[in-house]
Every structure is written in structure tokens, then in C-alpha cells.
mmCIF file of N, CA, C and O and ligand atoms in Angstrom:
data_model
loop_
_atom_site.group_PDB
_atom_site.id
_atom_site.type_symbol
_atom_site.label_atom_id
_atom_site.label_comp_id
_atom_site.label_asym_id
_atom_site.label_seq_id
_atom_site.Cartn_x
_atom_site.Cartn_y
_atom_site.Cartn_z
ATOM 1 N N UNK A 1 54.950 -11.356 -5.908
ATOM 2 C CA UNK A 1 54.609 -10.505 -4.777
ATOM 3 C C UNK A 1 55.799 -10.415 -3.822
ATOM 4 O O UNK A 1 56.374 -11.410 -3.442
ATOM 5 N N UNK A 2 56.125 -9.221 -3.456
ATOM 6 C CA UNK A 2 57.266 -9.049 -2.554
ATOM 7 C C UNK A 2 56.825 -9.145 -1.103
ATOM 8 O O UNK A 2 55.703 -8.799 -0.756
ATOM 9 N N UNK A 3 57.712 -9.638 -0.269
ATOM 10 C CA UNK A 3 57.404 -9.654 1.161
ATOM 11 C C UNK A 3 58.392 -8.779 1.930
ATOM 12 O O UNK A 3 58.542 -8.918 3.126
ATOM 13 N N UNK A 4 59.073 -7.898 1.203
ATOM 14 C CA UNK A 4 59.990 -6.971 1.858
ATOM 15 C C UNK A 4 59.225 -5.749 2.327
ATOM 16 O O UNK A 4 58.372 -5.240 1.610
ATOM 17 N N UNK A 5 59.555 -5.275 3.527
ATOM 18 C CA UNK A 5 58.886 -4.106 4.090
ATOM 19 C C UNK A 5 59.938 -3.083 4.492
ATOM 20 O O UNK A 5 60.865 -3.401 5.246
ATOM 21 N N UNK A 6 59.780 -1.848 4.009
ATOM 22 C CA UNK A 6 60.687 -0.763 4.399
ATOM 23 C C UNK A 6 60.366 -0.385 5.839
ATOM 24 O O UNK A 6 59.201 -0.122 6.170
ATOM 25 N N UNK A 7 61.377 -0.371 6.700
ATOM 26 C CA UNK A 7 61.109 -0.142 8.125
ATOM 27 C C UNK A 7 61.823 1.071 8.719
ATOM 28 O O UNK A 7 61.346 1.656 9.685
ATOM 29 N N UNK A 8 62.969 1.430 8.184
ATOM 30 C CA UNK A 8 63.700 2.573 8.725
ATOM 31 C C UNK A 8 64.835 2.914 7.763
ATOM 32 O O UNK A 8 65.015 2.245 6.745
ATOM 33 N N UNK A 9 65.595 3.942 8.125
ATOM 34 C CA UNK A 9 66.766 4.269 7.316
ATOM 35 C C UNK A 9 68.017 3.756 8.022
ATOM 36 O O UNK A 9 68.049 3.647 9.247
ATOM 37 N N UNK A 10 69.018 3.470 7.232
ATOM 38 C CA UNK A 10 70.277 2.995 7.800
ATOM 39 C C UNK A 10 70.898 4.060 8.700
ATOM 40 O O UNK A 10 71.441 3.748 9.757
ATOM 41 N N UNK A 11 70.785 5.320 8.318
ATOM 42 C CA UNK A 11 71.394 6.385 9.134
ATOM 43 C C UNK A 11 70.726 6.475 10.500
ATOM 44 O O UNK A 11 71.392 6.680 11.520
ATOM 45 N N UNK A 12 69.415 6.291 10.548
ATOM 46 C CA UNK A 12 68.709 6.318 11.826
ATOM 47 C C UNK A 12 69.154 5.150 12.701
ATOM 48 O O UNK A 12 69.446 5.313 13.886
ATOM 49 N N UNK A 13 69.220 3.967 12.107
ATOM 50 C CA UNK A 13 69.602 2.778 12.877
ATOM 51 C C UNK A 13 71.065 2.854 13.323
ATOM 52 O O UNK A 13 71.413 2.431 14.428
ATOM 53 N N UNK A 14 71.888 3.424 12.465
ATOM 54 C CA UNK A 14 73.301 3.589 12.805
ATOM 55 C C UNK A 14 73.442 4.471 14.054
ATOM 56 O O UNK A 14 74.245 4.209 14.933
ATOM 57 N N UNK A 15 72.603 5.489 14.145
ATOM 58 C CA UNK A 15 72.662 6.410 15.280
ATOM 59 C C UNK A 15 72.081 5.790 16.547
ATOM 60 O O UNK A 15 72.605 5.969 17.635
ATOM 61 N N UNK A 16 70.987 5.024 16.386
ATOM 62 C CA UNK A 16 70.284 4.489 17.574
ATOM 63 C C UNK A 16 70.799 3.130 18.011
ATOM 64 O O UNK A 16 70.572 2.724 19.136
ATOM 65 N N UNK A 17 71.383 2.378 17.092
ATOM 66 C CA UNK A 17 71.904 1.013 17.332
ATOM 67 C C UNK A 17 70.817 -0.056 17.482
ATOM 68 O O UNK A 17 71.051 -1.218 17.205
ATOM 69 N N UNK A 18 69.631 0.318 17.921
ATOM 70 C CA UNK A 18 68.545 -0.656 18.053
ATOM 71 C C UNK A 18 67.218 0.068 17.883
ATOM 72 O O UNK A 18 67.119 1.265 18.163
ATOM 73 N N UNK A 19 66.224 -0.676 17.419
ATOM 74 C CA UNK A 19 64.949 -0.034 17.143
ATOM 75 C C UNK A 19 63.865 -1.095 17.059
ATOM 76 O O UNK A 19 64.080 -2.166 16.467
ATOM 77 N N UNK A 20 62.703 -0.808 17.631
ATOM 78 C CA UNK A 20 61.552 -1.703 17.520
ATOM 79 C C UNK A 20 60.692 -1.250 16.353
ATOM 80 O O UNK A 20 60.408 -0.064 16.210
ATOM 81 N N UNK A 21 60.321 -2.180 15.492
ATOM 82 C CA UNK A 21 59.445 -1.880 14.364
ATOM 83 C C UNK A 21 58.408 -2.991 14.273
ATOM 84 O O UNK A 21 58.536 -4.045 14.903
ATOM 85 N N UNK A 22 57.376 -2.728 13.463
ATOM 86 C CA UNK A 22 56.385 -3.768 13.219
ATOM 87 C C UNK A 22 56.422 -4.101 11.741
ATOM 88 O O UNK A 22 56.418 -3.207 10.898
ATOM 89 N N UNK A 23 56.495 -5.376 11.444
ATOM 90 C CA UNK A 23 56.566 -5.817 10.054
ATOM 91 C C UNK A 23 55.426 -6.797 9.802
ATOM 92 O O UNK A 23 55.422 -7.907 10.345
ATOM 93 N N UNK A 24 54.453 -6.374 9.041
ATOM 94 C CA UNK A 24 53.298 -7.219 8.711
ATOM 95 C C UNK A 24 52.702 -7.858 9.968
ATOM 96 O O UNK A 24 52.414 -9.047 10.015
ATOM 97 N N UNK A 25 52.545 -7.041 11.020
ATOM 98 C CA UNK A 25 51.916 -7.508 12.254
ATOM 99 C C UNK A 25 52.857 -8.220 13.208
ATOM 100 O O UNK A 25 52.424 -8.656 14.277
ATOM 101 N N UNK A 26 54.113 -8.334 12.847
ATOM 102 C CA UNK A 26 55.087 -8.996 13.713
ATOM 103 C C UNK A 26 56.004 -7.957 14.354
ATOM 104 O O UNK A 26 56.533 -7.088 13.659
ATOM 105 N N UNK A 27 56.176 -8.054 15.671
ATOM 106 C CA UNK A 27 57.098 -7.154 16.378
ATOM 107 C C UNK A 27 58.521 -7.603 16.096
ATOM 108 O O UNK A 27 58.882 -8.754 16.350
ATOM 109 N N UNK A 28 59.312 -6.683 15.556
ATOM 110 C CA UNK A 28 60.684 -6.997 15.148
ATOM 111 C C UNK A 28 61.643 -6.023 15.820
ATOM 112 O O UNK A 28 61.368 -4.820 15.918
ATOM 113 N N UNK A 29 62.761 -6.555 16.294
ATOM 114 C CA UNK A 29 63.820 -5.729 16.876
ATOM 115 C C UNK A 29 64.957 -5.650 15.877
ATOM 116 O O UNK A 29 65.458 -6.678 15.411
ATOM 117 N N UNK A 30 65.341 -4.425 15.524
ATOM 118 C CA UNK A 30 66.477 -4.215 14.623
ATOM 119 C C UNK A 30 67.702 -3.831 15.434
ATOM 120 O O UNK A 30 67.596 -3.082 16.412
ATOM 121 N N UNK A 31 68.846 -4.327 15.007
ATOM 122 C CA UNK A 31 70.104 -3.989 15.683
ATOM 123 C C UNK A 31 71.155 -3.656 14.639
ATOM 124 O O UNK A 31 71.199 -4.277 13.565
ATOM 125 N N UNK A 32 71.991 -2.696 14.984
ATOM 126 C CA UNK A 32 73.112 -2.333 14.124
ATOM 127 C C UNK A 32 74.389 -2.663 14.895
ATOM 128 O O UNK A 32 74.714 -2.033 15.902
ATOM 129 N N UNK A 33 75.055 -3.732 14.451
ATOM 130 C CA UNK A 33 76.219 -4.236 15.178
ATOM 131 C C UNK A 33 77.361 -4.448 14.188
ATOM 132 O O UNK A 33 77.214 -5.211 13.218
ATOM 133 N N UNK A 34 78.475 -3.791 14.428
ATOM 134 C CA UNK A 34 79.654 -3.948 13.567
ATOM 135 C C UNK A 34 79.326 -3.773 12.084
ATOM 136 O O UNK A 34 79.667 -4.615 11.247
ATOM 137 N N UNK A 35 78.585 -2.716 11.788
ATOM 138 C CA UNK A 35 78.235 -2.336 10.412
ATOM 139 C C UNK A 35 77.267 -3.304 9.725
ATOM 140 O O UNK A 35 77.151 -3.294 8.493
ATOM 141 N N UNK A 36 76.596 -4.138 10.483
ATOM 142 C CA UNK A 36 75.613 -5.060 9.911
ATOM 143 C C UNK A 36 74.264 -4.828 10.597
ATOM 144 O O UNK A 36 74.217 -4.589 11.806
ATOM 145 N N UNK A 37 73.190 -4.905 9.810
ATOM 146 C CA UNK A 37 71.846 -4.783 10.365
ATOM 147 C C UNK A 37 71.271 -6.185 10.571
ATOM 148 O O UNK A 37 71.327 -7.024 9.665
ATOM 149 N N UNK A 38 70.731 -6.412 11.770
ATOM 150 C CA UNK A 38 70.111 -7.694 12.098
ATOM 151 C C UNK A 38 68.659 -7.465 12.496
ATOM 152 O O UNK A 38 68.333 -6.434 13.089
ATOM 153 N N UNK A 39 67.830 -8.452 12.201
ATOM 154 C CA UNK A 39 66.427 -8.387 12.603
ATOM 155 C C UNK A 39 66.069 -9.672 13.341
ATOM 156 O O UNK A 39 66.280 -10.773 12.827
ATOM 157 N N UNK A 40 65.562 -9.515 14.549
ATOM 158 C CA UNK A 40 65.112 -10.658 15.341
ATOM 159 C C UNK A 40 63.688 -10.381 15.808
ATOM 160 O O UNK A 40 63.272 -9.214 15.897
ATOM 161 N N UNK A 41 62.977 -11.437 16.156
ATOM 162 C CA UNK A 41 61.673 -11.242 16.789
ATOM 163 C C UNK A 41 61.894 -10.417 18.048
ATOM 164 O O UNK A 41 62.830 -10.670 18.804
ATOM 165 N N UNK A 42 61.041 -9.406 18.261
ATOM 166 C CA UNK A 42 61.255 -8.511 19.405
ATOM 167 C C UNK A 42 60.819 -9.157 20.713
ATOM 168 O O UNK A 42 61.299 -8.796 21.775
ATOM 169 N N UNK A 43 59.932 -10.123 20.656
ATOM 170 C CA UNK A 43 59.418 -10.763 21.866
ATOM 171 C C UNK A 43 60.309 -11.939 22.246
ATOM 172 O O UNK A 43 60.424 -12.916 21.488
ATOM 173 N N UNK A 44 60.943 -11.846 23.398
ATOM 174 C CA UNK A 44 61.892 -12.871 23.824
ATOM 175 C C UNK A 44 61.216 -14.238 23.956
ATOM 176 O O UNK A 44 60.099 -14.343 24.481
ATOM 177 N N UNK A 45 61.923 -15.268 23.512
ATOM 178 C CA UNK A 45 61.371 -16.623 23.591
ATOM 179 C C UNK A 45 61.306 -17.119 25.036
ATOM 180 O O UNK A 45 60.629 -18.105 25.315
ATOM 181 N N UNK A 46 61.982 -16.448 25.938
ATOM 182 C CA UNK A 46 61.968 -16.906 27.332
ATOM 183 C C UNK A 46 60.690 -16.461 28.031
ATOM 184 O O UNK A 46 59.795 -17.270 28.248
ATOM 185 N N UNK A 47 60.592 -15.177 28.337
ATOM 186 C CA UNK A 47 59.389 -14.709 29.039
ATOM 187 C C UNK A 47 58.874 -13.397 28.457
ATOM 188 O O UNK A 47 58.430 -12.502 29.176
ATOM 189 N N UNK A 48 58.959 -13.307 27.154
ATOM 190 C CA UNK A 48 58.278 -12.264 26.379
ATOM 191 C C UNK A 48 58.685 -10.823 26.664
ATOM 192 O O UNK A 48 57.903 -9.902 26.427
ATOM 193 N N UNK A 49 59.888 -10.585 27.166
ATOM 194 C CA UNK A 49 60.340 -9.198 27.261
ATOM 195 C C UNK A 49 60.762 -8.733 25.872
ATOM 196 O O UNK A 49 60.934 -9.535 24.959
ATOM 197 N N UNK A 50 60.970 -7.406 25.735
ATOM 198 C CA UNK A 50 61.316 -6.838 24.430
ATOM 199 C C UNK A 50 62.833 -6.782 24.253
ATOM 200 O O UNK A 50 63.517 -6.036 24.956
ATOM 201 N N UNK A 51 63.321 -7.538 23.272
ATOM 202 C CA UNK A 51 64.767 -7.513 23.006
ATOM 203 C C UNK A 51 65.239 -6.125 22.600
ATOM 204 O O UNK A 51 66.379 -5.748 22.863
ATOM 205 N N UNK A 52 64.373 -5.361 21.954
ATOM 206 C CA UNK A 52 64.767 -4.022 21.506
ATOM 207 C C UNK A 52 65.059 -3.094 22.681
ATOM 208 O O UNK A 52 65.646 -2.031 22.498
ATOM 209 N N UNK A 53 64.662 -3.478 23.878
ATOM 210 C CA UNK A 53 64.969 -2.671 25.072
ATOM 211 C C UNK A 53 66.192 -3.212 25.799
ATOM 212 O O UNK A 53 66.540 -2.748 26.881
ATOM 213 N N UNK A 54 66.820 -4.197 25.197
ATOM 214 C CA UNK A 54 67.998 -4.801 25.810
ATOM 215 C C UNK A 54 69.262 -4.040 25.459
ATOM 216 O O UNK A 54 69.236 -2.964 24.867
ATOM 217 N N UNK A 55 70.370 -4.639 25.808
ATOM 218 C CA UNK A 55 71.680 -4.013 25.583
ATOM 219 C C UNK A 55 72.439 -4.794 24.514
ATOM 220 O O UNK A 55 72.114 -5.950 24.206
ATOM 221 N N UNK A 56 73.443 -4.136 23.957
ATOM 222 C CA UNK A 56 74.359 -4.792 23.028
ATOM 223 C C UNK A 56 75.709 -4.883 23.713
ATOM 224 O O UNK A 56 76.215 -3.893 24.245
ATOM 225 N N UNK A 57 76.269 -6.093 23.718
ATOM 226 C CA UNK A 57 77.542 -6.290 24.403
ATOM 227 C C UNK A 57 78.362 -7.324 23.655
ATOM 228 O O UNK A 57 77.912 -8.461 23.463
ATOM 229 N N UNK A 58 79.557 -6.916 23.222
ATOM 230 C CA UNK A 58 80.452 -7.826 22.507
ATOM 231 C C UNK A 58 79.747 -8.542 21.362
ATOM 232 O O UNK A 58 79.915 -9.756 21.168
ATOM 233 N N UNK A 59 78.938 -7.814 20.627
ATOM 234 C CA UNK A 59 78.282 -8.383 19.454
ATOM 235 C C UNK A 59 77.065 -9.232 19.750
ATOM 236 O O UNK A 59 76.498 -9.829 18.843
ATOM 237 N N UNK A 60 76.659 -9.290 21.005
ATOM 238 C CA UNK A 60 75.475 -10.072 21.388
ATOM 239 C C UNK A 60 74.354 -9.138 21.812
ATOM 240 O O UNK A 60 74.591 -8.004 22.259
ATOM 241 N N UNK A 61 73.126 -9.636 21.703
ATOM 242 C CA UNK A 61 71.955 -8.911 22.172
ATOM 243 C C UNK A 61 71.596 -9.477 23.552
ATOM 244 O O UNK A 61 71.374 -10.686 23.685
ATOM 245 N N UNK A 62 71.555 -8.607 24.547
ATOM 246 C CA UNK A 62 71.263 -9.044 25.914
ATOM 247 C C UNK A 62 69.812 -8.701 26.246
ATOM 248 O O UNK A 62 69.434 -7.519 26.251
ATOM 249 N N UNK A 63 69.019 -9.708 26.531
ATOM 250 C CA UNK A 63 67.612 -9.466 26.862
ATOM 251 C C UNK A 63 67.517 -8.754 28.210
ATOM 252 O O UNK A 63 68.204 -9.128 29.164
ATOM 253 N N UNK A 64 66.618 -7.748 28.305
ATOM 254 C CA UNK A 64 66.480 -7.021 29.575
ATOM 255 C C UNK A 64 65.772 -7.849 30.648
ATOM 256 O O UNK A 64 65.807 -7.494 31.825
ATOM 257 N N UNK A 65 65.141 -8.947 30.252
ATOM 258 C CA UNK A 65 64.403 -9.752 31.226
ATOM 259 C C UNK A 65 65.326 -10.504 32.167
ATOM 260 O O UNK A 65 65.356 -10.253 33.377
ATOM 261 N N UNK A 66 66.103 -11.426 31.608
ATOM 262 C CA UNK A 66 66.947 -12.278 32.449
ATOM 263 C C UNK A 66 68.346 -12.429 31.851
ATOM 264 O O UNK A 66 69.022 -13.415 32.086
ATOM 265 N N UNK A 67 68.690 -11.487 31.022
ATOM 266 C CA UNK A 67 70.047 -11.355 30.471
ATOM 267 C C UNK A 67 70.507 -12.549 29.632
ATOM 268 O O UNK A 67 71.704 -12.843 29.581
ATOM 269 N N UNK A 68 69.587 -13.231 29.003
ATOM 270 C CA UNK A 68 70.015 -14.227 28.026
ATOM 271 C C UNK A 68 70.766 -13.492 26.925
ATOM 272 O O UNK A 68 70.382 -12.375 26.540
ATOM 273 N N UNK A 69 71.807 -14.152 26.387
ATOM 274 C CA UNK A 69 72.628 -13.529 25.344
ATOM 275 C C UNK A 69 72.307 -14.185 24.006
ATOM 276 O O UNK A 69 72.543 -15.387 23.827
ATOM 277 N N UNK A 70 71.816 -13.401 23.082
ATOM 278 C CA UNK A 70 71.433 -13.926 21.775
ATOM 279 C C UNK A 70 72.455 -13.548 20.706
ATOM 280 O O UNK A 70 72.909 -12.395 20.645
ATOM 281 N N UNK A 71 72.779 -14.526 19.879
ATOM 282 C CA UNK A 71 73.585 -14.266 18.691
ATOM 283 C C UNK A 71 72.667 -13.597 17.667
ATOM 284 O O UNK A 71 71.655 -14.188 17.267
ATOM 285 N N UNK A 72 72.979 -12.367 17.236
ATOM 286 C CA UNK A 72 72.066 -11.668 16.329
ATOM 287 C C UNK A 72 71.975 -12.315 14.946
ATOM 288 O O UNK A 72 70.997 -12.115 14.224
ATOM 289 N N UNK A 73 72.976 -13.088 14.588
ATOM 290 C CA UNK A 73 72.978 -13.741 13.265
ATOM 291 C C UNK A 73 72.076 -14.977 13.259
ATOM 292 O O UNK A 73 71.267 -15.163 12.364
ATOM 293 N N UNK A 74 72.207 -15.806 14.277
ATOM 294 C CA UNK A 74 71.487 -17.088 14.303
ATOM 295 C C UNK A 74 70.282 -17.091 15.231
ATOM 296 O O UNK A 74 69.419 -17.963 15.119
ATOM 297 N N UNK A 75 70.250 -16.161 16.184
ATOM 298 C CA UNK A 75 69.191 -16.147 17.188
ATOM 299 C C UNK A 75 69.433 -17.117 18.332
ATOM 300 O O UNK A 75 68.614 -17.201 19.254
ATOM 301 N N UNK A 76 70.531 -17.842 18.296
ATOM 302 C CA UNK A 76 70.807 -18.818 19.360
ATOM 303 C C UNK A 76 71.081 -18.104 20.681
ATOM 304 O O UNK A 76 71.771 -17.091 20.722
ATOM 305 N N UNK A 77 70.524 -18.687 21.749
ATOM 306 C CA UNK A 77 70.733 -18.142 23.089
ATOM 307 C C UNK A 77 71.875 -18.910 23.737
ATOM 308 O O UNK A 77 71.802 -20.132 23.871
ATOM 309 N N UNK A 78 72.899 -18.151 24.122
ATOM 310 C CA UNK A 78 74.106 -18.772 24.690
ATOM 311 C C UNK A 78 73.776 -19.559 25.969
ATOM 312 O O UNK A 78 73.196 -19.014 26.915
ATOM 313 N N UNK A 79 74.113 -20.833 25.975
ATOM 314 C CA UNK A 79 73.909 -21.656 27.166
ATOM 315 C C UNK A 79 72.463 -22.027 27.448
ATOM 316 O O UNK A 79 72.151 -22.514 28.522
ATOM 317 N N UNK A 80 71.574 -21.781 26.488
ATOM 318 C CA UNK A 80 70.146 -22.065 26.689
ATOM 319 C C UNK A 80 69.630 -22.890 25.518
ATOM 320 O O UNK A 80 70.207 -22.873 24.430
ATOM 321 N N UNK A 81 68.551 -23.590 25.752
ATOM 322 C CA UNK A 81 67.865 -24.245 24.643
ATOM 323 C C UNK A 81 66.980 -23.199 23.979
ATOM 324 O O UNK A 81 66.514 -22.281 24.625
ATOM 325 N N UNK A 82 66.756 -23.359 22.714
ATOM 326 C CA UNK A 82 65.848 -22.444 22.037
ATOM 327 C C UNK A 82 66.576 -21.402 21.236
ATOM 328 O O UNK A 82 67.764 -21.137 21.448
ATOM 329 N N UNK A 83 65.860 -20.834 20.319
ATOM 330 C CA UNK A 83 66.436 -19.926 19.346
ATOM 331 C C UNK A 83 65.427 -18.812 19.059
ATOM 332 O O UNK A 83 64.259 -19.085 18.788
ATOM 333 N N UNK A 84 65.900 -17.588 19.125
ATOM 334 C CA UNK A 84 65.056 -16.442 18.795
ATOM 335 C C UNK A 84 64.898 -16.387 17.270
ATOM 336 O O UNK A 84 65.897 -16.498 16.544
ATOM 337 N N UNK A 85 63.678 -16.246 16.755
ATOM 338 C CA UNK A 85 63.531 -16.135 15.297
ATOM 339 C C UNK A 85 64.318 -14.951 14.731
ATOM 340 O O UNK A 85 64.365 -13.887 15.348
ATOM 341 N N UNK A 86 64.938 -15.164 13.591
ATOM 342 C CA UNK A 86 65.658 -14.093 12.902
ATOM 343 C C UNK A 86 65.036 -13.903 11.519
ATOM 344 O O UNK A 86 64.450 -14.831 10.963
ATOM 345 N N UNK A 87 65.180 -12.712 10.992
ATOM 346 C CA UNK A 87 64.563 -12.392 9.708
ATOM 347 C C UNK A 87 65.570 -11.795 8.734
ATOM 348 O O UNK A 87 66.565 -11.192 9.138
ATOM 349 N N UNK A 88 65.245 -11.953 7.481
ATOM 350 C CA UNK A 88 66.116 -11.427 6.433
ATOM 351 C C UNK A 88 66.050 -9.904 6.399
ATOM 352 O O UNK A 88 64.990 -9.310 6.605
ATOM 353 N N UNK A 89 67.211 -9.304 6.124
ATOM 354 C CA UNK A 89 67.336 -7.848 6.043
ATOM 355 C C UNK A 89 68.045 -7.494 4.750
ATOM 356 O O UNK A 89 68.974 -8.192 4.337
ATOM 357 N N UNK A 90 67.631 -6.436 4.105
ATOM 358 C CA UNK A 90 68.409 -5.889 2.992
ATOM 359 C C UNK A 90 68.368 -4.371 3.074
ATOM 360 O O UNK A 90 67.399 -3.788 3.561
ATOM 361 N N UNK A 91 69.451 -3.759 2.631
ATOM 362 C CA UNK A 91 69.554 -2.307 2.644
ATOM 363 C C UNK A 91 69.709 -1.837 1.206
ATOM 364 O O UNK A 91 70.630 -2.267 0.492
ATOM 365 N N UNK A 92 68.793 -0.973 0.775
ATOM 366 C CA UNK A 92 68.855 -0.433 -0.586
ATOM 367 C C UNK A 92 70.016 0.537 -0.755
ATOM 368 O O UNK A 92 70.562 1.029 0.229
ATOM 369 N N UNK A 93 70.323 0.830 -1.997
ATOM 370 C CA UNK A 93 71.362 1.819 -2.284
ATOM 371 C C UNK A 93 71.024 3.185 -1.702
ATOM 372 O O UNK A 93 71.915 3.972 -1.381
ATOM 373 N N UNK A 94 69.725 3.469 -1.558
ATOM 374 C CA UNK A 94 69.319 4.762 -0.998
ATOM 375 C C UNK A 94 69.316 4.761 0.529
ATOM 376 O O UNK A 94 68.892 5.734 1.154
ATOM 377 N N UNK A 95 69.753 3.659 1.141
ATOM 378 C CA UNK A 95 69.876 3.615 2.593
ATOM 379 C C UNK A 95 68.608 3.212 3.325
ATOM 380 O O UNK A 95 68.526 3.349 4.548
ATOM 381 N N UNK A 96 67.620 2.709 2.618
ATOM 382 C CA UNK A 96 66.403 2.252 3.283
ATOM 383 C C UNK A 96 66.574 0.788 3.689
ATOM 384 O O UNK A 96 67.041 -0.034 2.907
ATOM 385 N N UNK A 97 66.201 0.498 4.945
ATOM 386 C CA UNK A 97 66.322 -0.863 5.472
ATOM 387 C C UNK A 97 64.989 -1.595 5.272
ATOM 388 O O UNK A 97 63.930 -1.075 5.614
ATOM 389 N N UNK A 98 65.082 -2.796 4.707
ATOM 390 C CA UNK A 98 63.895 -3.618 4.461
ATOM 391 C C UNK A 98 64.019 -4.926 5.233
ATOM 392 O O UNK A 98 65.108 -5.501 5.325
ATOM 393 N N UNK A 99 62.882 -5.397 5.748
ATOM 394 C CA UNK A 99 62.858 -6.660 6.497
ATOM 395 C C UNK A 99 61.759 -7.536 5.911
ATOM 396 O O UNK A 99 60.709 -7.053 5.499
ATOM 397 N N UNK A 100 62.027 -8.826 5.887
ATOM 398 C CA UNK A 100 61.012 -9.792 5.493
ATOM 399 C C UNK A 100 60.793 -10.775 6.627
ATOM 400 O O UNK A 100 61.719 -11.503 7.009
ATOM 401 N N UNK A 101 59.586 -10.805 7.190
ATOM 402 C CA UNK A 101 59.305 -11.788 8.240
ATOM 403 C C UNK A 101 58.937 -13.130 7.627
ATOM 404 O O UNK A 101 58.794 -14.125 8.326
ATOM 405 N N UNK A 102 58.806 -13.158 6.311
ATOM 406 C CA UNK A 102 58.487 -14.411 5.632
ATOM 407 C C UNK A 102 59.761 -15.201 5.316
ATOM 408 O O UNK A 102 59.695 -16.338 4.875
ATOM 409 N N UNK A 103 60.905 -14.587 5.540
ATOM 410 C CA UNK A 103 62.177 -15.225 5.200
ATOM 411 C C UNK A 103 63.081 -15.259 6.420
ATOM 412 O O UNK A 103 63.279 -14.247 7.079
ATOM 413 N N UNK A 104 63.652 -16.415 6.657
ATOM 414 C CA UNK A 104 64.667 -16.507 7.709
ATOM 415 C C UNK A 104 65.899 -15.785 7.202
ATOM 416 O O UNK A 104 66.094 -15.627 5.994
ATOM 417 N N UNK A 105 66.765 -15.356 8.103
ATOM 418 C CA UNK A 105 67.942 -14.593 7.711
ATOM 419 C C UNK A 105 68.785 -15.337 6.672
ATOM 420 O O UNK A 105 69.284 -14.745 5.731
ATOM 421 N N UNK A 106 68.935 -16.635 6.830
ATOM 422 C CA UNK A 106 69.778 -17.403 5.927
ATOM 423 C C UNK A 106 69.244 -17.436 4.492
ATOM 424 O O UNK A 106 69.987 -17.735 3.563
ATOM 425 N N UNK A 107 67.959 -17.117 4.315
ATOM 426 C CA UNK A 107 67.361 -17.129 2.977
ATOM 427 C C UNK A 107 67.604 -15.844 2.211
ATOM 428 O O UNK A 107 67.244 -15.726 1.060
ATOM 429 N N UNK A 108 68.138 -14.818 2.891
ATOM 430 C CA UNK A 108 68.251 -13.492 2.263
ATOM 431 C C UNK A 108 69.095 -13.535 1.013
ATOM 432 O O UNK A 108 69.978 -14.339 0.876
HETATM 433 S S1 FES B 1 62.530 -12.655 29.057
HETATM 434 FE FE1 FES B 1 64.317 -12.654 27.833
HETATM 435 S S2 FES B 1 65.747 -13.716 29.034
HETATM 436 FE FE2 FES B 1 63.928 -13.862 30.198
#
């Protein structure tokens, strides 16, 4: 049984840079940074703001709530305790982006 879910196209994400999607009931924020697609939990671990409404700066995701800076690869918050969940991403040859909330990014 596969746990990959098609969520958007690479061309759409490339144009928008960030996008909120739902994957098997989980709110996920997608980011397109330096030609790589990242998926993090959309609900901030600090006070539940939406990371997908944040900014991208120098390769980091900036939460709109209190400007915590998250590493999109690891989910680590710079200078803070705690880690935003990250999820595995794969892009098909046809340009469809798939996310698995059952897999951490490192398992991809
Ligand atoms: S809600 Fe994200 S930094 Fe506070």
C-alpha cells in the first residue's frame, strides 16, 4: 500500500514558491527553495500559525507568528528548542509532486 499523495504540480509550486495542502488529514506547507521541494507541517509548533503564510528568506521558512526561522530540510527552529515535522517529497517525471505524511523527509 502506498502512502504517497499527489498534491500539486511542480510548475505551480515553482511559480507560487509556497502552498498549503492537505495530505491524509494533515495540514502540510510546501515550499520551493533553490530548486528543491520541501514539505513541513503547516501548523507552527510554537503557537499554531500557518507556516505556508510565512516568508522565505535566505533558504529559511519564516513563521508569520513570531518570525521563528525554520530549516526546511530538518525542520529545526534556529535558536529555539523544538523541531517542525518534515515529510518526504518526491516529484514524478510528469512533474506531479507527491508527499507522504507517513514518512519523515530523511526516509524518502
Ligand atoms: S506561531 Fe510560529 S513562531 Fe510563533
